Amino acid sequence: MTVSILATLVLLGVLIFVHELGHFWAAKSVGIGVERFSIGLGPRVWGYTRGETEYVLSAIPLGGYVKMRGMADEVMEHLEGGEGETPRRLRASDFDAQSLPARAFVISAGVAMNMLFAFILYTTVAGVWGVQELATTRVMDVDESSLPAGAEALAGVAPGAEVARVGAVAPDSWGDVQRALAEGPPGPLEVVTESPSAVFEIVVPGDEGQRRALATALQYWIDPVVGDLEPGGPAAGSSIKRGDRITSVAGVPVQSWTDMTREIGARPGEAVEIGLLREGAALTRIVELDDVEAGGTGERIGRLGIFQPRPDTRTVTVGFFAAVSMGIAQTVRVTSRILGFLKDLVTLDVSPRSVGSLGTIAAATGEAASEGVPAYLTFMALFSINLAILNMLPIPVLDGGHMVFLGIELVRGRKPTVKQRLRWSRAGLVALIVIMAWALGNDVLRFLGL
């Protein structure tokens, strides 16, 4: 518990500092005076003044802010215990005296800093500690539609087969398999599998995009084991537990994660019998599946509300440029995943019970910290992206809300009045409190096992 609390405080402190540092540097770069740099909200606990800026640690470690000269942000002043400013004549170093592009740059700098920080963390972890690659060469499925011309023979790879050789490469990991297919020279290539034994003669295309498609057409094996439960999802309310192995869906035996998702997806909204294996004991559970849309296609599919198990991995050392490339790719991938989650949350394709607050953050942070520095830094990077995206939501008092005000100014040709901004900011603060209360309630329900 102590480790989780300390790890969470460090996580929040570092990410809030990074975010506010982005605003601070951007403000200074365009000539805006900064009156206060606060880590935390509410009453001042400790601080000092250097130059024109007061640097402060505040009592509530759930945020922070940079108070810029002349910025009509009374909500932040009220949060820190002030009474708000009275209108006065603009000075050259005031926020509101700057051009609209300059103000947009300053407002968006915190988000940009969080994204940059995530990239640096991902790159550092890859470069210093290496990359974790899947320690398997076993094939679960082949996406025939992704196979380029000349590679159609791979559609015959049997589910569960081990890739023993790709040309001259004897792979030890899934990364080895993908690199052998994507980075090898174009032309004839022999792919050999074991269990069952088979040989597949293919032609590797010369086009780089087609080679990548070839490499990703093969999907690595995932056992149908419950890695975790989606809060509020069907599985969470049915006594299915983490670590359970799913053996059948509606009486149909399943061997892999693909088998399981195919059978569940074919039964949207149905009450189905799920066969389980738990510590050697065979069990059954009746679960009413969710009925959700499949990735914006309009097709309805069933969903159980479980996550994949954590796969076995091995560490691979990479060079500087490879680490940078991986840092970029991971930042883009995680950003896309979080945006997809928010979309599913809005469309109710993900249960609102999935939203968590400090309890969920502390549990995940403590788990990451217990796995070592690389895992902790990787989680910090993920949370930095999450913080960046949440800050850009169009809610007044968040950066996204300020950007909305600037958008209104761009369209109307004049700023919203201080009174209008204050009114909308108060409404945004209420919305944030409601969201936080909901998330905290979810944490309490999880703690109670509900």
Coordinates of C-alpha atoms in Angstrom, one line a residue:
M1 CA 0.0 0.0 0.0
T2 CA 2.8 2.4 0.9
V3 CA 4.6 1.7 -2.3
S4 CA 1.5 2.3 -4.3
I5 CA 0.8 5.6 -2.6
L6 CA 4.4 6.8 -3.0
A7 CA 4.6 5.6 -6.7
T8 CA 1.3 7.4 -7.4
L9 CA 2.4 10.7 -5.8
V10 CA 5.6 10.6 -7.8
L11 CA 3.7 9.8 -11.0
L12 CA 1.2 12.6 -10.5
G13 CA 3.8 15.1 -9.4
V14 CA 6.1 14.5 -12.3
L15 CA 3.4 14.6 -14.9
I16 CA 1.7 17.7 -13.5
F17 CA 5.1 19.4 -13.4
V18 CA 5.9 18.4 -17.0
H19 CA 2.5 19.7 -18.2
E20 CA 2.7 23.0 -16.4
L21 CA 6.3 23.4 -17.4
G22 CA 5.1 23.3 -21.0
H23 CA 2.7 26.2 -20.3
F24 CA 5.5 28.1 -18.4
W25 CA 8.1 27.8 -21.1
A26 CA 5.6 28.7 -23.9
A27 CA 4.4 31.7 -21.9
K28 CA 7.9 33.0 -21.3
S29 CA 8.8 32.4 -25.0
V30 CA 6.1 34.8 -26.2
G31 CA 6.7 37.4 -23.5
I32 CA 3.8 36.6 -21.1
G33 CA 4.5 37.3 -17.5
V34 CA 4.0 34.3 -15.2
E35 CA 2.9 35.2 -11.6
R36 CA 2.5 31.7 -10.2
F37 CA 3.7 28.2 -11.0
S38 CA 1.7 25.8 -8.8
I39 CA 2.0 22.0 -8.5
G40 CA -1.3 21.1 -6.8
L41 CA -4.5 23.0 -6.2
G42 CA -6.0 24.8 -3.2
P43 CA -4.2 26.5 -0.4
R44 CA -0.4 27.1 -0.6
V45 CA 1.7 24.6 1.5
W46 CA 5.2 25.8 0.5
G47 CA 6.8 28.0 -2.0
Y48 CA 9.3 30.7 -2.9
T49 CA 9.5 33.7 -5.2
R50 CA 12.1 34.1 -7.9
G51 CA 11.9 37.1 -10.2
E52 CA 8.3 37.8 -11.0
T53 CA 7.1 34.2 -10.4
E54 CA 6.0 32.5 -7.2
Y55 CA 6.7 28.8 -7.3
V56 CA 4.2 26.9 -5.1
L57 CA 3.3 23.4 -3.8
S58 CA -0.4 23.4 -3.0
A59 CA -2.5 21.1 -0.8
I60 CA -4.5 19.1 -3.3
P61 CA -2.2 17.0 -5.5
L62 CA -4.8 16.5 -8.3
G63 CA -3.6 19.1 -10.7
G64 CA -1.6 22.3 -11.1
Y65 CA -1.6 25.6 -13.0
V66 CA 0.5 28.4 -14.4
K67 CA -1.1 31.7 -13.5
M68 CA -0.2 34.1 -16.4
R69 CA -0.3 37.8 -16.0
G70 CA -3.6 39.3 -17.2
M71 CA -5.2 35.9 -17.9
A72 CA -8.9 36.1 -16.9
D73 CA -9.0 32.8 -15.0
E74 CA -10.9 33.6 -11.8
V75 CA -11.8 29.9 -11.4
M76 CA -8.2 29.1 -10.7
E77 CA -7.9 32.0 -8.3
H78 CA -11.0 30.8 -6.4
L79 CA -9.5 27.3 -6.3
E80 CA -6.3 28.8 -4.7
G81 CA -8.4 30.8 -2.2
G82 CA -8.4 34.2 -3.9
E83 CA -11.2 36.5 -4.8
G84 CA -10.5 37.0 -8.5
E85 CA -9.2 40.0 -10.3
T86 CA -11.1 43.2 -11.2
P87 CA -10.9 44.3 -14.8
R88 CA -7.9 46.5 -15.7
R89 CA -6.1 47.9 -18.7
L90 CA -4.0 45.3 -20.6
R91 CA -0.2 45.4 -20.4
A92 CA 2.1 44.2 -23.1
S93 CA 3.1 41.2 -21.0
D94 CA -0.6 40.1 -20.3
F95 CA -1.9 36.9 -21.7
D96 CA -5.0 38.5 -23.2
A97 CA -2.8 41.1 -24.9
Q98 CA -1.1 38.5 -27.1
S99 CA -2.1 37.4 -30.6
L100 CA -4.5 34.5 -30.9
P101 CA -1.9 32.1 -32.4
A102 CA 0.5 33.0 -29.5
R103 CA -2.3 32.3 -26.9
A104 CA -3.2 29.0 -28.7
F105 CA 0.5 28.0 -28.6
V106 CA 0.7 28.7 -24.8
I107 CA -2.6 26.8 -24.0
S108 CA -1.6 23.7 -26.1
A109 CA 2.0 23.6 -24.8
G110 CA 1.1 21.6 -21.7
V111 CA -0.5 18.9 -23.8
A112 CA 2.4 18.9 -26.3
M113 CA 4.9 18.6 -23.4
N114 CA 3.0 15.5 -22.0
M115 CA 3.1 13.9 -25.5
L116 CA 6.8 14.7 -25.9
F117 CA 7.5 13.4 -22.4
A118 CA 5.7 10.1 -23.2
F119 CA 7.8 9.7 -26.4
I120 CA 11.0 10.3 -24.5
L121 CA 10.0 7.8 -21.8
Y122 CA 9.2 5.1 -24.4
T123 CA 12.4 5.8 -26.3
T124 CA 14.5 5.7 -23.1
V125 CA 13.0 2.4 -21.9
A126 CA 13.6 0.8 -25.4
G127 CA 17.1 2.2 -25.6
V128 CA 18.3 1.5 -22.1
W129 CA 16.4 -1.7 -21.1
G130 CA 15.6 -3.1 -24.5
V131 CA 12.3 -4.1 -26.1
Q132 CA 10.0 -6.8 -24.8
E133 CA 9.1 -9.2 -27.6
L134 CA 6.6 -12.0 -27.5
A135 CA 8.4 -15.3 -26.6
T136 CA 6.4 -17.4 -29.0
T137 CA 6.5 -18.4 -32.6
R138 CA 3.1 -20.2 -32.5
V139 CA 0.5 -19.0 -35.0
M140 CA -3.1 -18.5 -33.8
D141 CA -4.7 -17.3 -37.1
V142 CA -3.9 -15.9 -40.5
D143 CA -5.7 -12.9 -42.0
E144 CA -6.1 -14.1 -45.5
S145 CA -7.3 -10.7 -46.8
S146 CA -4.0 -9.2 -45.8
L147 CA -1.8 -11.6 -47.7
P148 CA -0.3 -10.0 -50.7
A149 CA -0.1 -11.7 -54.1
G150 CA 2.4 -14.6 -54.0
A151 CA 1.9 -15.3 -50.3
E152 CA -1.5 -16.9 -50.5
A153 CA 0.0 -20.3 -49.4
L154 CA 0.3 -19.0 -45.8
A155 CA -3.5 -19.2 -45.5
G156 CA -2.9 -22.9 -45.0
V157 CA -0.9 -22.5 -41.8
A158 CA -2.7 -24.6 -39.2
P159 CA -3.8 -22.8 -36.0
G160 CA -1.3 -23.7 -33.2
A161 CA 1.6 -24.4 -35.6
E162 CA 5.0 -23.3 -34.6
V163 CA 7.1 -21.3 -37.1
A164 CA 10.4 -23.2 -37.2
R165 CA 12.1 -21.3 -40.0
V166 CA 11.5 -18.3 -42.3
G167 CA 14.1 -18.6 -45.0
A168 CA 17.4 -18.8 -43.2
V169 CA 16.1 -17.5 -39.9
A170 CA 15.2 -19.8 -37.1
P171 CA 13.0 -17.5 -35.0
D172 CA 13.1 -17.3 -31.2
S173 CA 10.3 -14.7 -30.8
W174 CA 7.4 -13.3 -32.7
G175 CA 9.5 -10.3 -33.5
D176 CA 11.9 -12.6 -35.3
V177 CA 9.1 -14.0 -37.4
Q178 CA 7.8 -10.5 -38.4
R179 CA 11.2 -9.1 -39.2
A180 CA 12.1 -12.1 -41.3
L181 CA 8.9 -11.5 -43.4
A182 CA 9.0 -7.7 -43.5
E183 CA 12.7 -6.9 -43.8
G184 CA 14.0 -9.7 -45.9
P185 CA 14.8 -9.4 -49.6
P186 CA 12.0 -9.7 -52.0
G187 CA 11.6 -13.0 -53.9
P188 CA 11.0 -16.7 -53.2
L189 CA 10.9 -17.6 -49.5
E190 CA 10.3 -20.9 -47.7
V191 CA 8.3 -20.9 -44.4
V192 CA 8.6 -24.1 -42.3
T193 CA 6.2 -24.9 -39.5
E194 CA 6.2 -27.7 -36.9
S195 CA 3.3 -29.3 -34.9
P196 CA 2.1 -29.9 -37.6
S197 CA 5.1 -30.0 -39.9
A198 CA 4.5 -28.2 -43.2
V199 CA 6.5 -26.2 -45.8
F200 CA 5.0 -23.1 -47.5
E201 CA 6.6 -21.6 -50.6
I202 CA 5.8 -17.9 -51.0
V203 CA 7.1 -14.9 -52.9
V204 CA 7.9 -11.8 -50.8
P205 CA 6.7 -8.7 -52.6
G206 CA 9.1 -5.8 -53.3
D207 CA 6.7 -3.1 -52.0
E208 CA 7.5 -2.2 -48.4
G209 CA 3.8 -1.7 -47.5
Q210 CA 2.9 -5.2 -48.8
R211 CA 5.8 -6.7 -46.9
R212 CA 4.4 -5.1 -43.7
A213 CA 1.0 -6.5 -44.5
L214 CA 2.5 -9.9 -45.0
A215 CA 4.2 -9.8 -41.6
T216 CA 1.1 -8.7 -39.8
A217 CA -1.2 -11.2 -41.5
L218 CA 0.1 -13.9 -39.2
Q219 CA -1.3 -13.5 -35.7
Y220 CA 0.5 -14.9 -32.7
W221 CA -1.1 -17.4 -30.3
I222 CA -3.1 -16.2 -27.3
D223 CA -4.6 -18.7 -24.9
P224 CA -8.3 -18.1 -24.0
V225 CA -7.4 -17.0 -20.5
V226 CA -8.9 -14.1 -18.6
G227 CA -6.2 -11.5 -18.2
D228 CA -8.5 -9.0 -16.5
L229 CA -12.2 -8.0 -16.3
E230 CA -13.8 -4.9 -17.7
P231 CA -15.5 -3.1 -14.7
G232 CA -19.2 -3.3 -15.1
G233 CA -18.9 -5.7 -18.1
P234 CA -20.8 -9.0 -18.4
A235 CA -17.9 -11.2 -17.1
A236 CA -17.4 -9.0 -14.0
G237 CA -21.0 -9.7 -12.9
S238 CA -20.9 -13.4 -13.5
S239 CA -18.2 -14.8 -11.1
I240 CA -15.7 -15.2 -13.9
K241 CA -12.2 -14.5 -12.4
R242 CA -8.8 -13.4 -13.6
G243 CA -6.8 -16.4 -14.6
D244 CA -9.8 -18.5 -15.6
R245 CA -9.3 -20.5 -18.9
I246 CA -12.4 -20.4 -21.1
T247 CA -12.9 -23.9 -22.6
S248 CA -16.2 -23.4 -24.4
V249 CA -18.8 -20.8 -25.5
A250 CA -22.4 -22.0 -25.8
G251 CA -21.2 -25.6 -25.9
V252 CA -18.6 -24.9 -28.7
P253 CA -15.1 -25.9 -27.6
V254 CA -12.5 -23.1 -28.0
Q255 CA -8.7 -23.5 -28.1
S256 CA -7.5 -20.0 -28.7
W257 CA -8.4 -16.3 -28.1
T258 CA -9.6 -16.1 -31.7
D259 CA -11.9 -19.1 -31.3
M260 CA -13.4 -17.6 -28.2
T261 CA -13.9 -14.1 -29.6
R262 CA -15.4 -15.6 -32.8
E263 CA -18.0 -17.5 -30.8
I264 CA -18.8 -14.7 -28.5
G265 CA -19.0 -12.2 -31.3
A266 CA -21.6 -14.3 -33.1
R267 CA -24.0 -14.0 -30.2
P268 CA -24.7 -10.3 -29.4
G269 CA -27.0 -9.8 -26.5
E270 CA -27.5 -13.5 -25.9
A271 CA -27.3 -15.4 -22.6
V272 CA -24.7 -18.1 -23.2
E273 CA -23.1 -20.8 -21.2
I274 CA -19.3 -20.2 -20.7
G275 CA -17.2 -23.2 -19.8
L276 CA -14.2 -22.5 -17.6
L277 CA -11.2 -24.3 -16.1
R278 CA -10.2 -22.9 -12.8
E279 CA -7.3 -24.5 -10.9
G280 CA -8.1 -27.8 -12.5
A281 CA -11.8 -27.7 -11.8
A282 CA -14.3 -27.5 -14.7
L283 CA -17.0 -24.8 -14.1
T284 CA -19.8 -23.2 -16.1
R285 CA -21.3 -19.7 -16.0
I286 CA -24.3 -18.3 -17.7
V287 CA -23.5 -14.8 -19.0
E288 CA -25.6 -12.3 -20.9
L289 CA -23.3 -10.8 -23.5
D290 CA -23.1 -7.2 -24.4
D291 CA -24.5 -6.1 -27.8
V292 CA -22.0 -3.6 -29.4
E293 CA -21.1 -2.2 -32.8
A294 CA -18.0 -3.6 -34.4
G295 CA -15.6 -0.7 -35.0
G296 CA -18.1 1.6 -36.7
T297 CA -19.1 -1.0 -39.3
G298 CA -22.7 -1.2 -38.2
E299 CA -22.3 -4.9 -37.5
R300 CA -23.5 -5.9 -34.1
I301 CA -21.3 -8.3 -32.1
G302 CA -21.3 -9.9 -28.7
R303 CA -18.8 -9.0 -26.0
L304 CA -17.9 -10.7 -22.8
G305 CA -15.9 -7.8 -21.2
I306 CA -12.5 -9.5 -20.6
F307 CA -8.9 -8.5 -21.5
Q308 CA -6.2 -10.7 -22.9
P309 CA -3.7 -12.3 -20.5
R310 CA -0.2 -10.9 -20.3
P311 CA 2.0 -12.9 -22.7
D312 CA 5.5 -14.3 -22.0
T313 CA 8.2 -12.0 -23.4
R314 CA 11.9 -11.8 -23.9
T315 CA 14.2 -8.8 -23.9
V316 CA 15.8 -7.7 -27.2
T317 CA 18.5 -4.9 -27.3
V318 CA 18.0 -2.2 -29.8
G319 CA 20.1 0.7 -31.1
F320 CA 19.4 4.5 -30.8
F321 CA 17.5 5.0 -34.0
A322 CA 15.5 1.8 -33.5
A323 CA 14.6 3.1 -30.0
V324 CA 13.5 6.4 -31.4
S325 CA 11.4 4.7 -34.1
M326 CA 9.8 2.5 -31.4
G327 CA 9.2 5.5 -29.2
I328 CA 7.3 7.2 -31.9
A329 CA 5.3 4.1 -32.8
Q330 CA 4.4 3.4 -29.2
T331 CA 3.2 7.0 -28.6
V332 CA 1.0 6.9 -31.7
R333 CA -0.3 3.4 -30.8
V334 CA -1.2 4.3 -27.2
T335 CA -2.8 7.7 -28.3
S336 CA -5.0 5.8 -30.8
R337 CA -6.0 3.3 -28.2
I338 CA -7.0 5.9 -25.6
L339 CA -9.0 7.9 -28.2
G340 CA -10.7 4.7 -29.2
F341 CA -11.6 4.0 -25.6
L342 CA -13.1 7.5 -25.2
K343 CA -15.1 7.0 -28.4
D344 CA -16.5 3.7 -27.1
L345 CA -17.3 5.3 -23.8
V346 CA -19.3 8.0 -25.5
T347 CA -21.2 5.5 -27.7
L348 CA -21.6 3.2 -24.6
D349 CA -19.7 0.4 -26.3
V350 CA -17.6 0.4 -23.2
S351 CA -19.3 0.4 -19.8
P352 CA -19.1 3.7 -17.8
R353 CA -18.0 1.5 -15.0
S354 CA -14.6 1.3 -16.8
V355 CA -13.8 4.9 -15.6
G356 CA -11.7 5.0 -12.5
S357 CA -10.2 7.6 -10.2
L358 CA -7.3 7.7 -7.8
G359 CA -8.0 4.2 -6.5
T360 CA -7.7 2.7 -10.0
I361 CA -4.6 4.9 -10.7
A362 CA -2.9 3.9 -7.4
A363 CA -3.6 0.2 -8.0
A364 CA -2.2 0.3 -11.6
T365 CA 0.7 2.5 -10.6
G366 CA 1.6 0.2 -7.6
E367 CA 1.5 -2.9 -9.9
A368 CA 3.7 -1.2 -12.5
A369 CA 6.2 -0.1 -9.8
S370 CA 6.4 -3.6 -8.4
E371 CA 7.5 -4.9 -11.8
G372 CA 10.6 -2.6 -11.9
V373 CA 11.7 0.7 -13.3
P374 CA 11.0 0.0 -17.0
A375 CA 7.4 -1.0 -16.3
Y376 CA 6.9 2.0 -14.1
L377 CA 8.3 4.4 -16.7
T378 CA 6.2 2.7 -19.4
F379 CA 3.1 3.2 -17.3
M380 CA 4.1 6.8 -16.7
A381 CA 4.3 7.4 -20.4
L382 CA 0.9 5.9 -20.9
F383 CA -0.6 8.1 -18.2
S384 CA 1.2 11.1 -19.6
I385 CA -0.7 10.6 -22.9
N386 CA -3.9 10.0 -21.0
L387 CA -3.4 13.3 -19.2
A388 CA -2.7 15.1 -22.4
I389 CA -5.9 13.8 -24.1
L390 CA -8.1 14.4 -21.1
N391 CA -6.8 18.0 -20.9
M392 CA -7.9 18.6 -24.4
L393 CA -11.5 17.7 -23.8
P394 CA -13.6 20.7 -24.6
I395 CA -14.5 21.4 -20.9
P396 CA -13.9 24.9 -19.5
V397 CA -11.1 25.1 -16.9
L398 CA -9.3 22.4 -19.0
D399 CA -6.9 23.3 -21.8
G400 CA -9.5 22.1 -24.3
G401 CA -12.0 24.5 -22.9
H402 CA -9.6 27.4 -23.3
M403 CA -9.0 26.4 -26.9
V404 CA -12.8 26.5 -27.4
F405 CA -12.8 30.0 -26.1
L406 CA -10.1 30.9 -28.6
G407 CA -12.1 29.2 -31.4
I408 CA -15.1 31.3 -30.5
E409 CA -12.9 34.4 -30.7
L410 CA -11.6 33.3 -34.1
V411 CA -15.1 32.9 -35.5
R412 CA -16.7 36.0 -33.9
G413 CA -13.7 38.3 -34.1
R414 CA -13.8 39.2 -30.4
K415 CA -13.2 37.5 -27.1
P416 CA -16.0 36.1 -24.9
T417 CA -16.3 38.5 -22.0
V418 CA -14.7 37.7 -18.6
K419 CA -18.2 37.2 -17.2
Q420 CA -19.0 34.7 -19.9
R421 CA -15.7 32.8 -19.4
L422 CA -16.2 32.7 -15.7
R423 CA -19.8 31.4 -16.0
W424 CA -18.7 28.6 -18.4
S425 CA -15.7 27.8 -16.3
R426 CA -17.9 27.3 -13.3
A427 CA -20.1 25.0 -15.3
G428 CA -17.0 23.1 -16.5
L429 CA -15.8 22.8 -12.9
V430 CA -19.1 21.3 -11.9
A431 CA -18.9 18.8 -14.8
L432 CA -15.4 17.8 -13.7
I433 CA -16.6 17.3 -10.1
V434 CA -19.5 15.1 -11.4
I435 CA -17.0 13.0 -13.5
M436 CA -14.6 12.7 -10.6
A437 CA -17.5 11.7 -8.2
W438 CA -18.6 9.0 -10.7
A439 CA -15.1 7.7 -11.1
L440 CA -14.6 7.6 -7.4
G441 CA -17.9 5.7 -7.0
N442 CA -16.6 3.1 -9.5
D443 CA -13.5 2.7 -7.4
V444 CA -15.6 2.2 -4.2
L445 CA -17.7 -0.4 -6.0
R446 CA -14.6 -2.3 -7.2
F447 CA -13.2 -2.2 -3.7
L448 CA -16.5 -3.8 -2.4
G449 CA -16.3 -6.4 -5.2
L450 CA -19.5 -5.1 -6.9

